[in-house]
GROMACS .gro file of C-alpha atoms in nm:
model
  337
    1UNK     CA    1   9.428  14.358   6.121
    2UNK     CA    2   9.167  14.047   6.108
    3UNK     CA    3   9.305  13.734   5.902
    4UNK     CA    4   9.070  13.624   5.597
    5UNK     CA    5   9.040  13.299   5.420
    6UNK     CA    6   9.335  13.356   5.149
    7UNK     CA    7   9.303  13.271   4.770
    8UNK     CA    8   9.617  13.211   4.523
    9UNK     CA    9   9.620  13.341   4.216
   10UNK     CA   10   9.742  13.100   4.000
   11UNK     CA   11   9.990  12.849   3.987
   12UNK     CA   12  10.293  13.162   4.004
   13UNK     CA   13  10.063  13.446   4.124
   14UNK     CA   14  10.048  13.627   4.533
   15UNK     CA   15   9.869  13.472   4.803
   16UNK     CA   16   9.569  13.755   4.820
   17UNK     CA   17   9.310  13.755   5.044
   18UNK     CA   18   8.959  13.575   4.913
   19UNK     CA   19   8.816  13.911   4.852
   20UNK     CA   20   8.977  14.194   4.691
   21UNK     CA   21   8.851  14.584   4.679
   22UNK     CA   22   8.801  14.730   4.358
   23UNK     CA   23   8.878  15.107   4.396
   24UNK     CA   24   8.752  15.266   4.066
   25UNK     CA   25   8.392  15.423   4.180
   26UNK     CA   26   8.585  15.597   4.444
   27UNK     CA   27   8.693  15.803   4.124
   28UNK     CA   28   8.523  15.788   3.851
   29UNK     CA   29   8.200  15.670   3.642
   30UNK     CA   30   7.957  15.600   3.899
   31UNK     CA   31   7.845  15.982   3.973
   32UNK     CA   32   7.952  16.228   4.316
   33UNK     CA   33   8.255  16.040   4.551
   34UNK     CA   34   8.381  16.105   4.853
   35UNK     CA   35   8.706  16.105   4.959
   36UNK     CA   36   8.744  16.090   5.271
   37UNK     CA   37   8.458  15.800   5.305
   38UNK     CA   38   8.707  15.668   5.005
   39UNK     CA   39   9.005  15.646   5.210
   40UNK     CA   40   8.809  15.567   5.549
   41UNK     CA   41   8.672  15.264   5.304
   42UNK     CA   42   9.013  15.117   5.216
   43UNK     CA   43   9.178  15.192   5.541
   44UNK     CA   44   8.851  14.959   5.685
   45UNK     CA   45   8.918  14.682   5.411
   46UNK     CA   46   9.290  14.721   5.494
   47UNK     CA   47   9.180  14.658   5.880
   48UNK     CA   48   8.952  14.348   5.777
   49UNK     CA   49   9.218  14.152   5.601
   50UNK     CA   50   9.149  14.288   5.253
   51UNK     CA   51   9.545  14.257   5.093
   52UNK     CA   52   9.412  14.335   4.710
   53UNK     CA   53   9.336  14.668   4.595
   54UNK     CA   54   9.244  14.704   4.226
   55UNK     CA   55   9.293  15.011   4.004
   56UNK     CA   56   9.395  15.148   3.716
   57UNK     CA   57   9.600  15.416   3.616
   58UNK     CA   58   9.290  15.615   3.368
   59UNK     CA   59   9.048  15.593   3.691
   60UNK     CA   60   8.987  15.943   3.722
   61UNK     CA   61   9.296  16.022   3.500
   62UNK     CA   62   9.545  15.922   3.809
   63UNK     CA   63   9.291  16.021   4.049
   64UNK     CA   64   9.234  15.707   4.210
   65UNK     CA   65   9.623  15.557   4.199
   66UNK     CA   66   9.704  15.912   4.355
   67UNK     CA   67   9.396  15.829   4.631
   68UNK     CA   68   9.521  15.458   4.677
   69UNK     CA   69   9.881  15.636   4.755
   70UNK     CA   70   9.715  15.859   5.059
   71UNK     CA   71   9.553  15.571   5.197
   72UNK     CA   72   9.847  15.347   5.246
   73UNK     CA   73  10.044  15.641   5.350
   74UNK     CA   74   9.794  15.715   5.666
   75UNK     CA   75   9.725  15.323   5.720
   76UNK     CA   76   9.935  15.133   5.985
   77UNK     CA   77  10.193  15.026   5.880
   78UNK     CA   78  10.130  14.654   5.912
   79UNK     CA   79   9.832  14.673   5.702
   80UNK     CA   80  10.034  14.902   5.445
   81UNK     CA   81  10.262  14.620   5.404
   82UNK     CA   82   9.995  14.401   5.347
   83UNK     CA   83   9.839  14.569   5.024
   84UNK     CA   84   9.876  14.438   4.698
   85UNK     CA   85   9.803  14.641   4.396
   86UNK     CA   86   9.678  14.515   4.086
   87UNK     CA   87   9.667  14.770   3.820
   88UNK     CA   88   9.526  14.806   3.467
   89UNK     CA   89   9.705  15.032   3.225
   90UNK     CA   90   9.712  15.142   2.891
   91UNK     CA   91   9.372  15.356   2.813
   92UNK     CA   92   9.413  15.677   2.627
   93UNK     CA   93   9.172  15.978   2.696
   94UNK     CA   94   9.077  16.322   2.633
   95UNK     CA   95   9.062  16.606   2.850
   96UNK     CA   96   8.706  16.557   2.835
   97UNK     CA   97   8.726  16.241   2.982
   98UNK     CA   98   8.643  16.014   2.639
   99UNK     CA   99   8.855  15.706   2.576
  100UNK     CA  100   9.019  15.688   2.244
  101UNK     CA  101   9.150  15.367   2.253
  102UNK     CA  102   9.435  15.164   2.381
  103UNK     CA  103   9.848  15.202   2.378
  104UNK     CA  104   9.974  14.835   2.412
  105UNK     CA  105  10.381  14.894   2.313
  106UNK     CA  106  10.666  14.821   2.466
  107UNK     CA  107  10.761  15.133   2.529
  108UNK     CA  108  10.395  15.284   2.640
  109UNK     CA  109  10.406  14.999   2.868
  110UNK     CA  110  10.701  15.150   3.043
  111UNK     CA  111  10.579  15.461   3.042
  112UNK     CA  112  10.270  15.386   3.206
  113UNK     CA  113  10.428  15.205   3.480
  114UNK     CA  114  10.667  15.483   3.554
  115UNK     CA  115  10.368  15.713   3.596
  116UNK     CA  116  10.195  15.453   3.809
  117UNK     CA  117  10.498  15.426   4.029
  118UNK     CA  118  10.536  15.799   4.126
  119UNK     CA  119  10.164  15.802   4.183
  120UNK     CA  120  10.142  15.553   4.393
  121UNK     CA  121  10.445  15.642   4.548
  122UNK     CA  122  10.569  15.262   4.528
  123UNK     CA  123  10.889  15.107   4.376
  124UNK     CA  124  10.681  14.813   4.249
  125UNK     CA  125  10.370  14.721   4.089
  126UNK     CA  126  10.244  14.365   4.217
  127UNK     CA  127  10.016  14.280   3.926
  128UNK     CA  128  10.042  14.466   3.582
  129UNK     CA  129   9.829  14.425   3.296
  130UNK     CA  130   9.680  14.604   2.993
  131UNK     CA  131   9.287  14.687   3.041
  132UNK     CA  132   9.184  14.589   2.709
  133UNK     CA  133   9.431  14.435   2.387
  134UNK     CA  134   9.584  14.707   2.176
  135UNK     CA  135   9.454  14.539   1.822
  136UNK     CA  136   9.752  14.698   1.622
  137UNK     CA  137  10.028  14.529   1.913
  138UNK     CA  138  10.073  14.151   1.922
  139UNK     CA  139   9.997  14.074   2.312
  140UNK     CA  140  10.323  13.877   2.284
  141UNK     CA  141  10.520  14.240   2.303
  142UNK     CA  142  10.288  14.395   2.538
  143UNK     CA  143  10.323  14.106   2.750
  144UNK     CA  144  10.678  14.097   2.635
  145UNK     CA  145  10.705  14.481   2.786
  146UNK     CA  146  10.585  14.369   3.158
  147UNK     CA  147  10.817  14.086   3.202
  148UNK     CA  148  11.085  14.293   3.119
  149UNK     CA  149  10.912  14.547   3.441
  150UNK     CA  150  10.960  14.211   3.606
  151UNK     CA  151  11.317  14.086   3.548
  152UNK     CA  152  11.412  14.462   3.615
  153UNK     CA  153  11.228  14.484   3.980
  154UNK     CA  154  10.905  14.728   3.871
  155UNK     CA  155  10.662  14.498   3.893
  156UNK     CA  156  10.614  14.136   4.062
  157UNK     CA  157  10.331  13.947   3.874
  158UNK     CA  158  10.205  13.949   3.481
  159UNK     CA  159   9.823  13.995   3.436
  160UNK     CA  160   9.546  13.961   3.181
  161UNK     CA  161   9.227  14.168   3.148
  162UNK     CA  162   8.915  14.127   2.920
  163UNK     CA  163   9.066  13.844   2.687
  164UNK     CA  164   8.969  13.541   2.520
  165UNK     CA  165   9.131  13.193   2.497
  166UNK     CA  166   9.323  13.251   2.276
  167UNK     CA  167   9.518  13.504   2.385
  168UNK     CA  168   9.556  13.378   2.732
  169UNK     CA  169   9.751  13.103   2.590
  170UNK     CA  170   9.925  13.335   2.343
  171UNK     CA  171  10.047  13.542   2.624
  172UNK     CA  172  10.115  13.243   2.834
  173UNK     CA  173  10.368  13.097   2.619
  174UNK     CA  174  10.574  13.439   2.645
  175UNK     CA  175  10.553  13.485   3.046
  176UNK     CA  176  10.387  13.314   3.354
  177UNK     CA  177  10.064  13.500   3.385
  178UNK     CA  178   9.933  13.529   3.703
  179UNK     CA  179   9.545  13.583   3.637
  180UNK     CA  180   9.315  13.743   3.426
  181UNK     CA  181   9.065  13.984   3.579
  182UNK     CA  182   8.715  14.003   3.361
  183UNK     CA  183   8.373  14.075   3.503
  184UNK     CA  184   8.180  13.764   3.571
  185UNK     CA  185   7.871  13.763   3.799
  186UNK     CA  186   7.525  13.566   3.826
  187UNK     CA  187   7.407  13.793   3.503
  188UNK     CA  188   7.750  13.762   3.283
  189UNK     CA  189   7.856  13.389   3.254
  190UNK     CA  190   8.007  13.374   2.927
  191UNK     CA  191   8.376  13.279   3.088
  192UNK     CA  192   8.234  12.987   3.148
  193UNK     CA  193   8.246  12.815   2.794
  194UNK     CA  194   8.636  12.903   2.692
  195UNK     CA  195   8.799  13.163   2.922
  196UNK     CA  196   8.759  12.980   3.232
  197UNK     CA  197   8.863  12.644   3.120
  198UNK     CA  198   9.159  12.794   2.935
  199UNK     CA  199   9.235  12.971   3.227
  200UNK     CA  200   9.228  12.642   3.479
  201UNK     CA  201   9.419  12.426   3.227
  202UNK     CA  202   9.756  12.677   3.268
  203UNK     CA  203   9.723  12.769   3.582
  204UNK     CA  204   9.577  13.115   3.549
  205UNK     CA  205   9.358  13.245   3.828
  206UNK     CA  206   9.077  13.460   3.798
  207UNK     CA  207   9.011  13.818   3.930
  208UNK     CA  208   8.628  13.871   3.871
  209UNK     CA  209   8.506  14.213   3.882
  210UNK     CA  210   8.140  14.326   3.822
  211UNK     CA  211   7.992  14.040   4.052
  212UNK     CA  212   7.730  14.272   4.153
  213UNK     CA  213   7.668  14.388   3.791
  214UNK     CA  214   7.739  14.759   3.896
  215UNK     CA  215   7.507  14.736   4.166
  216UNK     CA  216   7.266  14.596   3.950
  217UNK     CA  217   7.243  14.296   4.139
  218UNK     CA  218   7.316  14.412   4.470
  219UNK     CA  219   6.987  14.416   4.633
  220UNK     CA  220   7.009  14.841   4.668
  221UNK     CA  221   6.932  14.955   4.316
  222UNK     CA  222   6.571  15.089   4.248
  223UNK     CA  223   6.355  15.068   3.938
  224UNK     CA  224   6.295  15.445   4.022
  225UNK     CA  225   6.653  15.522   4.079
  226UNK     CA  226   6.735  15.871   3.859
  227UNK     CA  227   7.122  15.827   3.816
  228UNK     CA  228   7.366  16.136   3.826
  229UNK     CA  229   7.531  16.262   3.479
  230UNK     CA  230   7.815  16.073   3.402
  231UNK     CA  231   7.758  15.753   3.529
  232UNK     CA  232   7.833  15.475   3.312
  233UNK     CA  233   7.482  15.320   3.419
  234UNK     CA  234   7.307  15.561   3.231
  235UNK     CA  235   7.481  15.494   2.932
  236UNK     CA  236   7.452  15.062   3.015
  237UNK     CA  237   7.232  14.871   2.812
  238UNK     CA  238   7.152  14.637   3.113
  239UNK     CA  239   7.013  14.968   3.311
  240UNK     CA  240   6.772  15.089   3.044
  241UNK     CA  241   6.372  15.036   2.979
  242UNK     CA  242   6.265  14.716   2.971
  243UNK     CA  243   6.642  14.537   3.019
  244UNK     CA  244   6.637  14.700   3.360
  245UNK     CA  245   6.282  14.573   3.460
  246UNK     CA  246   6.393  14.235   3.320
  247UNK     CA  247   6.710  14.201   3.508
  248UNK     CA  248   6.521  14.384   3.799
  249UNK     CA  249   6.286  14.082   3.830
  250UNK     CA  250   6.559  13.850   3.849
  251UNK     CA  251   6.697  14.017   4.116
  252UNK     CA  252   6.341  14.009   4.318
  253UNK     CA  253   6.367  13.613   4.261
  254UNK     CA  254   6.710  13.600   4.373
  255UNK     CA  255   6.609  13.807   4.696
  256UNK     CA  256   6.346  13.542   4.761
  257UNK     CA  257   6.648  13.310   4.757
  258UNK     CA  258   6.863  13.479   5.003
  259UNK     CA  259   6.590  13.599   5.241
  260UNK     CA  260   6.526  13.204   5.293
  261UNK     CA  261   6.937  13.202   5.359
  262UNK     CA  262   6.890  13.490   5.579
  263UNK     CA  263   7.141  13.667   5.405
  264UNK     CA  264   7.148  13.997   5.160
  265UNK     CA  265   7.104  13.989   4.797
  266UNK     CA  266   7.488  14.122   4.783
  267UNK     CA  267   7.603  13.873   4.997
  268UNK     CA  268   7.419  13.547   4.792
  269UNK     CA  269   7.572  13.725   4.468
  270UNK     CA  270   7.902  13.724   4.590
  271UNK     CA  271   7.912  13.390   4.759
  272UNK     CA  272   7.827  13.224   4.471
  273UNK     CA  273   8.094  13.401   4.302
  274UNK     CA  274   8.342  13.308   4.602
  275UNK     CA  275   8.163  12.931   4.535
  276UNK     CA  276   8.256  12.902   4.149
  277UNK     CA  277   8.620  12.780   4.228
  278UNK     CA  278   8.911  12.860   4.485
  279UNK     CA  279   9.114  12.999   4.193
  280UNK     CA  280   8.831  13.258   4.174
  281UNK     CA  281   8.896  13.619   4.377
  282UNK     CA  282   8.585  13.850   4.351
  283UNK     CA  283   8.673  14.214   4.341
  284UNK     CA  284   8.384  14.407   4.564
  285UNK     CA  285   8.322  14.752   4.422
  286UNK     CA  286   8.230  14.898   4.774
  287UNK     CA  287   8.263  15.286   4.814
  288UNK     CA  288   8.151  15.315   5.167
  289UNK     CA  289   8.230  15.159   5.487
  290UNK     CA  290   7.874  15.041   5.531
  291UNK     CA  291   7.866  14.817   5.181
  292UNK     CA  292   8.251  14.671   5.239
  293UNK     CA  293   8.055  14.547   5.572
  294UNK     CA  294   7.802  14.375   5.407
  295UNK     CA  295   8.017  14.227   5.132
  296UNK     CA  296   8.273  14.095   5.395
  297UNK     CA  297   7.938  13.900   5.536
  298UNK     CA  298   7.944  13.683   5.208
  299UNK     CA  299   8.242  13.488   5.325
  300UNK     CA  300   8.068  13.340   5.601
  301UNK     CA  301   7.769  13.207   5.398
  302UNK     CA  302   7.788  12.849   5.295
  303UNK     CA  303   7.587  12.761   4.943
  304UNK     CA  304   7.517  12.392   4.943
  305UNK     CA  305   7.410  12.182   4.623
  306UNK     CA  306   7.021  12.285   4.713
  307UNK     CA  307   7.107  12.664   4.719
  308UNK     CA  308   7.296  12.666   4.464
  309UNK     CA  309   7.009  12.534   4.223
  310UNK     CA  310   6.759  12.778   4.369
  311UNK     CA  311   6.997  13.062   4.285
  312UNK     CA  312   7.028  12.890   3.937
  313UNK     CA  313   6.638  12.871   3.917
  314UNK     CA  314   6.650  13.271   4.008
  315UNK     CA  315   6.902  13.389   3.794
  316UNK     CA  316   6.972  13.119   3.496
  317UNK     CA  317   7.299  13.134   3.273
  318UNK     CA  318   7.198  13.378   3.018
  319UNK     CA  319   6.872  13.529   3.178
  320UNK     CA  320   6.977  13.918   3.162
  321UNK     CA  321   6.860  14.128   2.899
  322UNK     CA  322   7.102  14.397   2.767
  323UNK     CA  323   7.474  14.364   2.689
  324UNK     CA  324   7.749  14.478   2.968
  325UNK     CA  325   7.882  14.720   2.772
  326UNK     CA  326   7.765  14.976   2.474
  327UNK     CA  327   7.858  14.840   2.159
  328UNK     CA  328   8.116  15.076   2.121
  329UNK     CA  329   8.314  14.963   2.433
  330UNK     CA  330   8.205  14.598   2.338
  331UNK     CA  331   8.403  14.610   2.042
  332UNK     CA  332   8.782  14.652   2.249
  333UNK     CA  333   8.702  14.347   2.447
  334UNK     CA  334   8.901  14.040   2.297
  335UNK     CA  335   8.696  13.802   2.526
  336UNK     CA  336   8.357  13.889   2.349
  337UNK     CA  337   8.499  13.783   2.000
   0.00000   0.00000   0.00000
């Protein structure tokens, strides 16, 4: 196992590694996987010093805890004891794969942690959180639910996901909260205002997912690029028409950028994710060994002041066109209100 730079999450959250691997394309939304270039992708992350592995328990209906479970089990064992998991809960859904919305009692909560156990063939969760605020539960008893999984053993570390200020100080004042995980990238800044500050004044990291916009920023998707049925791109307002040409250009002037750092377009993106703040983990998306690679390279690049405003000259706050979610998916997320 190599040793990366470490990150703490929070003021009462785990030591994790500066990087973590988010794990849901290996099962769902983003078209054909793979699994054994799944598992042969988080046994390499495992092998790099990656500790965090993000999931949730509606990825692929179980699918990718279950997939999670098989990699730890044929990892060495010093890596295996390594892993953290951080996983989201709490998403209902059809046979057909649809979402119907969001089960945030106490007793759902337990539920869906004793599911999550026996897939992942764990006795504890390390960070637990709902994916999106149930609007008919108070997050005070939802958050109420997992530190009661904590005083009994279940689970080691409270978590947030997708919520506004707010909240994060509602929940706060039931439980320590370790961090709140919401996408934030070059192209979705909006933490920035509220969330982040409210975050950094009680002690809350941040888990950012998204920071390559779904591969939208990432240097490797096409303008021509015809994507398979039942990816969520296809269905993303950022990836349609004229939004995707828009936020295409941006990424050609943010590839200017990074060829002058002699770097990737993946790599800039995610070091100046790694560069908003030490309390800030970035959660790469990578499904093969060959992308985990090049997003591992972003923790060697150094952004001074000077690169830093060229990106901003690239990409400015605000600049994408398109929302990050349909505005039916928009509406369950308590940090967009």
């Amino acid at each position: 196992m190599t040793a990366l730079p470490t990150r703490t999450l929070g003021s009462t959250g785990p030591r994790v590694s500066a990087l973590g691997l988010g794990c849901m394309g290996m099962s769902a939304l983003y078209g054909e996987t793979d699994r054994a270039e799944s598992i042969a992708t988080i046994h390499a992350a495992l092998d790099a010093g990656i500790t965090l592995l993000d999931t949730g328990d509606f990825y692929g209906m179980g699918h990718n805890e279950l997939l999670i479970n098989e990699a730890l089990r044929t990892a060495p064992a010093a890596a295996r004891e390594q892993a953290l998991t951080s996983v989201k809960f709490g998403a209902l859904r059809t046979v057909e794969g649809g979402f119907t919305g969001y089960d945030g009692r106490p007793a759902a909560v337990k539920n869906f942690a004793a599911y999550s156990l026996q897939r992942l063939g764990t006795d504890h969760i390390d960070i637990y959180r709902i994916a999106r605020v149930d609007p008919d539960v108070p997050i005070e008893e939802t958050v109420g639910a997992i530190a009661e999984l904590v005083e009994a053993g279940h689970v080691r570390h409270i978590g947030l996901s997708e919520v506004g200020a707010d909240t994060i100080r509602r929940a706060a004042a039931v439980a320590p909260v370790s961090d709140l995980q919401i996408e934030y990238s070059l192209i979705s800044r909006s933490i920035e205002t509220e969330i982040l500050p409210a975050c950094r004044e009680l002690g809350i990291g941040v888990t950012a997912y998204g920071v390559l916009s779904r591969g939208l920023i990432s240097g490797h998707f096409t303008r021509d690029r015809e994507l398979a049925a039942g990816d969520f791109r296809s269905m993303s307002p950022r990836f349609q028409d004229e939004n995707l040409q828009h936020n295409l250009d941006l990424v050609d002037a943010l590839r200017k950028v990074a060829e002058q750092k002699g770097v990737t377009v993946a790599q800039i993106a995610i070091a100046w994710a790694l560069a908003r703040g030490t309390d800030i983990v970035p959660l790469v998306g990578a499904r093969r060994r060959d992308r985990l690679t090049e997003a591992l390279g972003s923790l060697d690049v150094r952004l001074d002041a000077a690169d830093l405003a060229a990106i901003e000259v690239a990409v400015p706050a605000g600049a994408a066109a398109g929302a990050r979610y349909p505005d039916s998916q928009m509406a369950h997320l308590d940090s967009e209100r």
